[in-house]
């Protein structure tokens, strides 16, 4: 399995026709959104999929444009799936991982920028603004190790200990195997972020074990690893991988030419999905108007 | 004393000719930089200056332009004064306070963006890059309460508990009483940041008491409170403050039309001052080349 | 009339009870938006108001929040007034004046960033996207003299000669006399931008004479000149302006502490107002979804 | 020749051992910088290289880090080669092409942001600032067609007609065939920018024919076309290109994971190269201090 992907569904597809021990999966379709739930239930499943025990939900759709009905349908599906994973009470801390200065890695920071942070708004103020009862939400953009000198997990866990959220949502740009998935797929999972995943290859896991509270990860693939793309063209061609040096490709990523729109749309989708999952008394439109 | 300032020196000037119990001060001039050290030594001094017991160092100069010799002189003075305040060993955490989206409040985030973060660079890598021995430095941009839902002090103290720095440097845009000081004055102190100070009026103190380690604050005045300016014109004119409603001015700040250059120059100065104070084996120019 | 303002309505208010020769004005209120139209019809009116012959429309409202009904009402009023001023056919060129790096001066560039530029979209493509018939719109951000070395009017007139628009809309941050107006007032006029107006004090006019096509200016006050504010407090107090030097205030501007939200809301308002004025086949919401 | 590159040197290398009619080339090395000059002298050469008659200068080096001596050497070589191509008198207009919101395409806008624009500085002011005699320089960032609705060449030619420069320098991010060249190669040429080149695939040429004045193009490769990379791995492996659909790769670009540093360094290099080529009375360091 010599390709890189952060998507459980691509790992599962790899084993296409095999029966996968320790892996349960189901699939449904709603309003044009295909929702696949993969559950890894034991260490056998962990090995096969290459991801920890837990639940991985993939939303697949056509290309996202904000103006389309598709957008509304995916946003609705995302908020509903999030609600199922989230505790019903307590502060939710949302962390936007990644490097703001690299367009395909900016998904996390851009999403948090559109988040409706409410933890500091007293219930009286909320009522006076006609906002009703608000779920407590906090947001941070921890930055990247190369610029801060601090591991992302250190910053998040420090904040977790201070504000005691009921859970953490981490948003991260993902790598997929297929370019066709870029911008069209959303993955949610209840296992957090694994070392070495994401665009920037985080070194340490960000999960319930390291943070002490449940960690939900939400991501959209924005890049394909260049080495994966190079080896895949051979596989698709049915040609044995030649004995040439492809190591330089390890430092490269493949990304769409319109990556600015992709990030814009995907960050809007994720922020609105989270906002509507958490603020049940407000419509997506009301929230969009408050935060935008 | 119905004016707002974050500068100890302006509080002292207010009492101009009085003998100030509990306040020691001295002044020297080097390479065209006037350096005033004010020490508040007891509660009597605290009341007179309106700031906690501690040491306040003010560097005053002509207008900062990066190309001038003045810049080099102030940068050198800043790094030397910082060294006197800093522990000689251990990780230094630098926090850039303020709102990046408001030009005069962006001093902290912009300065941290030019910081040479080294905590993650192993000594072997440093040597192989010809960097010699590096002082361990980390940097964070905590954001502002209105966007994160988290008090700045909560984020910083969470990170402090994770990475155990020997001290914290907080960088913040300051309010001065006099427009003439904007961009021409640097204040360092060993008492951190007080509630209600800075452009954005932080609600809680960021200091040794709240963080558990020494806190050095570095700032440059970038705004004058509009209410202060309005009342000051009367005082300067020798006219009694009339009985008109000036409350709207409370929500306003006065800032130079060329605030973008001011922030650019001041953030460069602060970052270079900190970098050279901490990386004694490298010249300011070498550091500027590494980080810029 | 020793105060600075870019608003015709503040000049008119100054002469409050006088009969103004050469100035016609009317006022109406719709959905909570007060709409005042001032027409300067001769050189006598020009002198009294300090602005060229033409039509100045002011929309006044409560504080703008995107979530409020007020926002929708002002946006609707703006688009309707714009339609009255715009030729019914031909390409419209929208220029966003000002310095992106200074928050209160970034109104123009931010508005153009939310504009729905269509001039390059062929009618076939538009139909295939379900967009129907589109009005041709182009947008530019000319930058500021200090950074480009080129007068704004030179850049715009150069582009005008190339693309031959039927008219130009210039968006610029304005100075008002009263802080109470910041963010709550929109001014449209058919005389373009005068020398010395705006936050950045443009040196040359941008109008029908210099561009050769009709020029509509749209702006929102985002600053008060500090000298104006200082002298005004004396006037309001009924105290004679004292003989003190206020010249330093000339280089200062007064702006709200929450200027980032103000610019965000005002640029959204102006962009949506222009978009809906020009794309009559699309609702404001459809356009917002396409461009955001 | 089914690969995409904007580099004349890669076209030449493709024909490696052949004698190329209509193509002259020479090579020298200075301070570790390899400088190759390719001259296309007739239509035969145009066909072989796939570029118009003219001069193409390539600077090759190790990876650029600002702190290295390499940086200084390349900067010096660039400024000297530019001087040879530039008229000795008259205003120089520098245009930064590309999309600021896509990191690898932001080279042009970022470079112009570091340019020393002087056209608006009177000779008296320059002298009073101790700047001596300044060459007149102007800079623009025309934006991209998808956001402005205007072809880049229309904006530039409009400005050219207004300010009558002696020549135009266009800065653009380039595509190379080899990932090894990304960030390590600078190409200058006197033929401007061809249709379909650059990251964003400009539709119309920007050259002496369309602008009416000499056009010098300066660029650094920041991406490899994904289709080129995919087909190249087969060629390198000595395997015939299989009959699989690679069309999706056309919409993809391959770029380094550290593209933010690459753009930062390359834009600094280009801006400093241009600044020192034009302001002969100032050292690179003096200019860096003025503009940064």
mmCIF file of N, CA, C and O in Angstrom, chain C residues 87-149:
data_model
loop_
_atom_site.group_PDB
_atom_site.id
_atom_site.type_symbol
_atom_site.label_atom_id
_atom_site.label_comp_id
_atom_site.label_asym_id
_atom_site.label_seq_id
_atom_site.Cartn_x
_atom_site.Cartn_y
_atom_site.Cartn_z
ATOM 1 N N UNK C 87 -25.908 54.300 -16.378
ATOM 2 C CA UNK C 87 -26.426 54.061 -17.726
ATOM 3 C C UNK C 87 -27.001 52.637 -17.781
ATOM 4 O O UNK C 87 -26.542 51.751 -17.054
ATOM 5 N N UNK C 88 -27.976 52.429 -18.646
ATOM 6 C CA UNK C 88 -28.648 51.125 -18.626
ATOM 7 C C UNK C 88 -27.913 50.048 -19.409
ATOM 8 O O UNK C 88 -28.258 48.879 -19.324
ATOM 9 N N UNK C 89 -26.895 50.452 -20.151
ATOM 10 C CA UNK C 89 -26.155 49.466 -20.955
ATOM 11 C C UNK C 89 -24.672 49.747 -20.951
ATOM 12 O O UNK C 89 -24.246 50.874 -20.729
ATOM 13 N N UNK C 90 -23.872 48.735 -21.247
ATOM 14 C CA UNK C 90 -22.431 48.921 -21.375
ATOM 15 C C UNK C 90 -21.683 48.405 -20.154
ATOM 16 O O UNK C 90 -22.267 48.167 -19.097
ATOM 17 N N UNK C 91 -20.392 48.240 -20.354
ATOM 18 C CA UNK C 91 -19.533 47.755 -19.266
ATOM 19 C C UNK C 91 -19.410 48.796 -18.164
ATOM 20 O O UNK C 91 -19.242 49.985 -18.437
ATOM 21 N N UNK C 92 -19.475 48.348 -16.920
ATOM 22 C CA UNK C 92 -19.231 49.239 -15.784
ATOM 23 C C UNK C 92 -17.880 48.853 -15.165
ATOM 24 O O UNK C 92 -17.644 47.689 -14.854
ATOM 25 N N UNK C 93 -17.005 49.846 -15.038
ATOM 26 C CA UNK C 93 -15.709 49.612 -14.395
ATOM 27 C C UNK C 93 -15.786 50.098 -12.947
ATOM 28 O O UNK C 93 -16.134 51.257 -12.701
ATOM 29 N N UNK C 94 -15.472 49.219 -12.008
ATOM 30 C CA UNK C 94 -15.506 49.584 -10.586
ATOM 31 C C UNK C 94 -14.074 49.655 -10.071
ATOM 32 O O UNK C 94 -13.304 48.699 -10.222
ATOM 33 N N UNK C 95 -13.692 50.797 -9.495
ATOM 34 C CA UNK C 95 -12.326 50.962 -8.978
ATOM 35 C C UNK C 95 -12.371 51.115 -7.469
ATOM 36 O O UNK C 95 -13.090 51.963 -6.942
ATOM 37 N N UNK C 96 -11.608 50.289 -6.780
ATOM 38 C CA UNK C 96 -11.560 50.344 -5.313
ATOM 39 C C UNK C 96 -10.339 51.122 -4.864
ATOM 40 O O UNK C 96 -9.240 50.591 -4.851
ATOM 41 N N UNK C 97 -10.535 52.388 -4.479
ATOM 42 C CA UNK C 97 -9.423 53.261 -4.094
ATOM 43 C C UNK C 97 -8.970 52.972 -2.663
ATOM 44 O O UNK C 97 -9.720 52.448 -1.851
ATOM 45 N N UNK C 98 -7.735 53.378 -2.366
ATOM 46 C CA UNK C 98 -7.265 53.304 -0.987
ATOM 47 C C UNK C 98 -6.180 52.275 -0.763
ATOM 48 O O UNK C 98 -5.805 51.524 -1.666
ATOM 49 N N UNK C 99 -5.692 52.273 0.472
ATOM 50 C CA UNK C 99 -4.542 51.468 0.875
ATOM 51 C C UNK C 99 -5.006 50.248 1.670
ATOM 52 O O UNK C 99 -5.478 50.378 2.798
ATOM 53 N N UNK C 100 -4.828 49.094 1.086
ATOM 54 C CA UNK C 100 -5.286 47.852 1.722
ATOM 55 C C UNK C 100 -4.648 47.610 3.081
ATOM 56 O O UNK C 100 -5.187 46.853 3.906
ATOM 57 N N UNK C 101 -3.478 48.178 3.321
ATOM 58 C CA UNK C 101 -2.739 47.885 4.549
ATOM 59 C C UNK C 101 -3.134 48.760 5.732
ATOM 60 O O UNK C 101 -2.593 48.614 6.830
ATOM 61 N N UNK C 102 -4.032 49.723 5.494
ATOM 62 C CA UNK C 102 -4.515 50.587 6.580
ATOM 63 C C UNK C 102 -6.014 50.325 6.718
ATOM 64 O O UNK C 102 -6.789 50.688 5.833
ATOM 65 N N UNK C 103 -6.416 49.700 7.813
ATOM 66 C CA UNK C 103 -7.783 49.186 7.916
ATOM 67 C C UNK C 103 -8.838 50.211 7.491
ATOM 68 O O UNK C 103 -9.658 49.900 6.629
ATOM 69 N N UNK C 104 -8.871 51.442 8.020
ATOM 70 C CA UNK C 104 -9.960 52.338 7.629
ATOM 71 C C UNK C 104 -9.876 52.810 6.171
ATOM 72 O O UNK C 104 -10.848 53.349 5.649
ATOM 73 N N UNK C 105 -8.742 52.622 5.517
ATOM 74 C CA UNK C 105 -8.598 53.044 4.118
ATOM 75 C C UNK C 105 -8.824 51.884 3.146
ATOM 76 O O UNK C 105 -8.717 52.042 1.939
ATOM 77 N N UNK C 106 -9.110 50.699 3.685
ATOM 78 C CA UNK C 106 -9.197 49.500 2.840
ATOM 79 C C UNK C 106 -10.595 49.262 2.275
ATOM 80 O O UNK C 106 -10.840 48.236 1.645
ATOM 81 N N UNK C 107 -11.509 50.207 2.489
ATOM 82 C CA UNK C 107 -12.892 49.996 2.048
ATOM 83 C C UNK C 107 -12.987 49.687 0.549
ATOM 84 O O UNK C 107 -13.678 48.741 0.147
ATOM 85 N N UNK C 108 -12.298 50.485 -0.266
ATOM 86 C CA UNK C 108 -12.363 50.291 -1.720
ATOM 87 C C UNK C 108 -11.832 48.933 -2.159
ATOM 88 O O UNK C 108 -12.545 48.160 -2.807
ATOM 89 N N UNK C 109 -10.573 48.609 -1.804
ATOM 90 C CA UNK C 109 -10.041 47.299 -2.196
ATOM 91 C C UNK C 109 -10.882 46.126 -1.694
ATOM 92 O O UNK C 109 -11.122 45.174 -2.434
ATOM 93 N N UNK C 110 -11.365 46.212 -0.449
ATOM 94 C CA UNK C 110 -12.171 45.109 0.088
ATOM 95 C C UNK C 110 -13.497 44.968 -0.671
ATOM 96 O O UNK C 110 -13.988 43.867 -0.879
ATOM 97 N N UNK C 111 -14.092 46.088 -1.046
ATOM 98 C CA UNK C 111 -15.357 46.026 -1.779
ATOM 99 C C UNK C 111 -15.150 45.377 -3.143
ATOM 100 O O UNK C 111 -15.943 44.525 -3.565
ATOM 101 N N UNK C 112 -14.087 45.774 -3.842
ATOM 102 C CA UNK C 112 -13.836 45.194 -5.165
ATOM 103 C C UNK C 112 -13.554 43.702 -5.051
ATOM 104 O O UNK C 112 -13.914 42.912 -5.928
ATOM 105 N N UNK C 113 -12.957 43.281 -3.939
ATOM 106 C CA UNK C 113 -12.721 41.848 -3.716
ATOM 107 C C UNK C 113 -13.998 41.033 -3.638
ATOM 108 O O UNK C 113 -13.981 39.823 -3.823
ATOM 109 N N UNK C 114 -15.121 41.690 -3.358
ATOM 110 C CA UNK C 114 -16.412 40.996 -3.252
ATOM 111 C C UNK C 114 -17.296 41.283 -4.460
ATOM 112 O O UNK C 114 -18.475 40.914 -4.484
ATOM 113 N N UNK C 115 -16.725 41.941 -5.438
ATOM 114 C CA UNK C 115 -17.471 42.316 -6.648
ATOM 115 C C UNK C 115 -17.643 41.097 -7.544
ATOM 116 O O UNK C 115 -16.793 40.214 -7.595
ATOM 117 N N UNK C 116 -18.726 41.068 -8.277
ATOM 118 C CA UNK C 116 -18.960 39.996 -9.233
ATOM 119 C C UNK C 116 -18.498 40.508 -10.611
ATOM 120 O O UNK C 116 -19.258 41.119 -11.348
ATOM 121 N N UNK C 117 -17.211 40.260 -10.933
ATOM 122 C CA UNK C 117 -16.663 40.690 -12.222
ATOM 123 C C UNK C 117 -17.104 39.706 -13.295
ATOM 124 O O UNK C 117 -16.982 38.490 -13.121
ATOM 125 N N UNK C 118 -17.638 40.218 -14.378
ATOM 126 C CA UNK C 118 -18.274 39.354 -15.383
ATOM 127 C C UNK C 118 -17.813 39.630 -16.807
ATOM 128 O O UNK C 118 -18.166 38.885 -17.717
ATOM 129 N N UNK C 119 -17.046 40.700 -16.990
ATOM 130 C CA UNK C 119 -16.747 41.134 -18.352
ATOM 131 C C UNK C 119 -16.122 40.034 -19.203
ATOM 132 O O UNK C 119 -16.267 40.017 -20.426
ATOM 133 N N UNK C 120 -15.420 39.096 -18.552
ATOM 134 C CA UNK C 120 -14.718 38.041 -19.278
ATOM 135 C C UNK C 120 -15.550 36.770 -19.445
ATOM 136 O O UNK C 120 -15.081 35.804 -20.033
ATOM 137 N N UNK C 121 -16.756 36.774 -18.913
ATOM 138 C CA UNK C 121 -17.586 35.572 -18.987
ATOM 139 C C UNK C 121 -18.466 35.676 -20.230
ATOM 140 O O UNK C 121 -19.306 36.567 -20.328
ATOM 141 N N UNK C 122 -18.252 34.795 -21.176
ATOM 142 C CA UNK C 122 -19.044 34.824 -22.399
ATOM 143 C C UNK C 122 -20.502 34.514 -22.101
ATOM 144 O O UNK C 122 -20.823 33.890 -21.086
ATOM 145 N N UNK C 123 -21.382 34.950 -22.972
ATOM 146 C CA UNK C 123 -22.808 34.744 -22.724
ATOM 147 C C UNK C 123 -23.152 33.257 -22.734
ATOM 148 O O UNK C 123 -24.040 32.817 -22.001
ATOM 149 N N UNK C 124 -22.400 32.477 -23.489
ATOM 150 C CA UNK C 124 -22.689 31.039 -23.508
ATOM 151 C C UNK C 124 -22.342 30.386 -22.175
ATOM 152 O O UNK C 124 -23.118 29.610 -21.631
ATOM 153 N N UNK C 125 -21.166 30.737 -21.670
ATOM 154 C CA UNK C 125 -20.763 30.196 -20.378
ATOM 155 C C UNK C 125 -21.771 30.591 -19.294
ATOM 156 O O UNK C 125 -22.189 29.782 -18.476
ATOM 157 N N UNK C 126 -22.154 31.867 -19.320
ATOM 158 C CA UNK C 126 -23.102 32.357 -18.318
ATOM 159 C C UNK C 126 -24.389 31.544 -18.357
ATOM 160 O O UNK C 126 -24.910 31.125 -17.318
ATOM 161 N N UNK C 127 -24.866 31.286 -19.558
ATOM 162 C CA UNK C 127 -26.101 30.506 -19.676
ATOM 163 C C UNK C 127 -25.906 29.086 -19.171
ATOM 164 O O UNK C 127 -26.749 28.556 -18.458
ATOM 165 N N UNK C 128 -24.773 28.508 -19.520
ATOM 166 C CA UNK C 128 -24.530 27.126 -19.104
ATOM 167 C C UNK C 128 -24.422 27.014 -17.589
ATOM 168 O O UNK C 128 -24.688 25.975 -17.005
ATOM 169 N N UNK C 129 -24.009 28.107 -16.924
ATOM 170 C CA UNK C 129 -23.940 28.111 -15.461
ATOM 171 C C UNK C 129 -25.281 28.497 -14.835
ATOM 172 O O UNK C 129 -25.405 28.642 -13.628
ATOM 173 N N UNK C 130 -26.261 28.722 -15.701
ATOM 174 C CA UNK C 130 -27.576 29.095 -15.191
ATOM 175 C C UNK C 130 -27.633 30.523 -14.681
ATOM 176 O O UNK C 130 -28.434 30.871 -13.831
ATOM 177 N N UNK C 131 -26.737 31.359 -15.203
ATOM 178 C CA UNK C 131 -26.660 32.730 -14.703
ATOM 179 C C UNK C 131 -27.502 33.702 -15.529
ATOM 180 O O UNK C 131 -27.633 34.864 -15.170
ATOM 181 N N UNK C 132 -28.053 33.238 -16.641
ATOM 182 C CA UNK C 132 -28.855 34.119 -17.474
ATOM 183 C C UNK C 132 -28.002 35.195 -18.116
ATOM 184 O O UNK C 132 -26.800 35.017 -18.325
ATOM 185 N N UNK C 133 -28.634 36.332 -18.396
ATOM 186 C CA UNK C 133 -27.913 37.412 -19.052
ATOM 187 C C UNK C 133 -27.182 38.246 -18.006
ATOM 188 O O UNK C 133 -27.784 38.669 -17.028
ATOM 189 N N UNK C 134 -25.906 38.469 -18.220
ATOM 190 C CA UNK C 134 -25.110 39.206 -17.242
ATOM 191 C C UNK C 134 -24.757 40.596 -17.754
ATOM 192 O O UNK C 134 -24.430 40.767 -18.924
ATOM 193 N N UNK C 135 -24.801 41.567 -16.877
ATOM 194 C CA UNK C 135 -24.273 42.890 -17.208
ATOM 195 C C UNK C 135 -22.755 42.808 -17.121
ATOM 196 O O UNK C 135 -22.197 42.208 -16.194
ATOM 197 N N UNK C 136 -22.073 43.433 -18.052
ATOM 198 C CA UNK C 136 -20.606 43.379 -18.091
ATOM 199 C C UNK C 136 -19.996 44.281 -17.002
ATOM 200 O O UNK C 136 -20.239 45.484 -16.970
ATOM 201 N N UNK C 137 -19.229 43.681 -16.121
ATOM 202 C CA UNK C 137 -18.623 44.413 -15.002
ATOM 203 C C UNK C 137 -17.131 44.069 -14.909
ATOM 204 O O UNK C 137 -16.752 42.910 -15.039
ATOM 205 N N UNK C 138 -16.301 45.106 -14.719
ATOM 206 C CA UNK C 138 -14.863 44.895 -14.501
ATOM 207 C C UNK C 138 -14.468 45.587 -13.211
ATOM 208 O O UNK C 138 -15.141 46.515 -12.770
ATOM 209 N N UNK C 139 -13.385 45.122 -12.577
ATOM 210 C CA UNK C 139 -12.975 45.718 -11.304
ATOM 211 C C UNK C 139 -11.471 45.884 -11.227
ATOM 212 O O UNK C 139 -10.730 45.007 -11.671
ATOM 213 N N UNK C 140 -11.013 46.991 -10.682
ATOM 214 C CA UNK C 140 -9.578 47.153 -10.451
ATOM 215 C C UNK C 140 -9.301 47.758 -9.085
ATOM 216 O O UNK C 140 -10.120 48.466 -8.519
ATOM 217 N N UNK C 141 -8.104 47.435 -8.586
ATOM 218 C CA UNK C 141 -7.614 47.995 -7.330
ATOM 219 C C UNK C 141 -6.315 48.714 -7.673
ATOM 220 O O UNK C 141 -5.258 48.089 -7.760
ATOM 221 N N UNK C 142 -6.379 50.023 -7.909
ATOM 222 C CA UNK C 142 -5.191 50.716 -8.440
ATOM 223 C C UNK C 142 -4.046 50.904 -7.450
ATOM 224 O O UNK C 142 -2.929 51.208 -7.863
ATOM 225 N N UNK C 143 -4.292 50.712 -6.159
ATOM 226 C CA UNK C 143 -3.223 50.957 -5.181
ATOM 227 C C UNK C 143 -3.074 52.431 -4.871
ATOM 228 O O UNK C 143 -3.877 53.253 -5.316
ATOM 229 N N UNK C 144 -2.053 52.773 -4.090
ATOM 230 C CA UNK C 144 -1.870 54.169 -3.690
ATOM 231 C C UNK C 144 -0.533 54.713 -4.192
ATOM 232 O O UNK C 144 0.436 53.964 -4.348
ATOM 233 N N UNK C 145 -0.532 56.009 -4.441
ATOM 234 C CA UNK C 145 0.627 56.688 -5.021
ATOM 235 C C UNK C 145 1.940 56.351 -4.329
ATOM 236 O O UNK C 145 2.958 56.091 -4.982
ATOM 237 N N UNK C 146 1.912 56.320 -2.998
ATOM 238 C CA UNK C 146 3.149 56.079 -2.254
ATOM 239 C C UNK C 146 3.753 54.708 -2.524
ATOM 240 O O UNK C 146 4.948 54.495 -2.305
ATOM 241 N N UNK C 147 2.949 53.770 -2.986
ATOM 242 C CA UNK C 147 3.453 52.425 -3.261
ATOM 243 C C UNK C 147 3.645 52.148 -4.741
ATOM 244 O O UNK C 147 4.454 51.291 -5.108
ATOM 245 N N UNK C 148 2.874 52.815 -5.586
ATOM 246 C CA UNK C 148 2.954 52.533 -7.019
ATOM 247 C C UNK C 148 3.771 53.572 -7.771
ATOM 248 O O UNK C 148 4.257 53.292 -8.869
ATOM 249 N N UNK C 149 3.865 54.788 -7.213
ATOM 250 C CA UNK C 149 4.504 55.866 -7.959
ATOM 251 C C UNK C 149 3.617 56.429 -9.061
ATOM 252 O O UNK C 149 4.063 57.236 -9.874
#
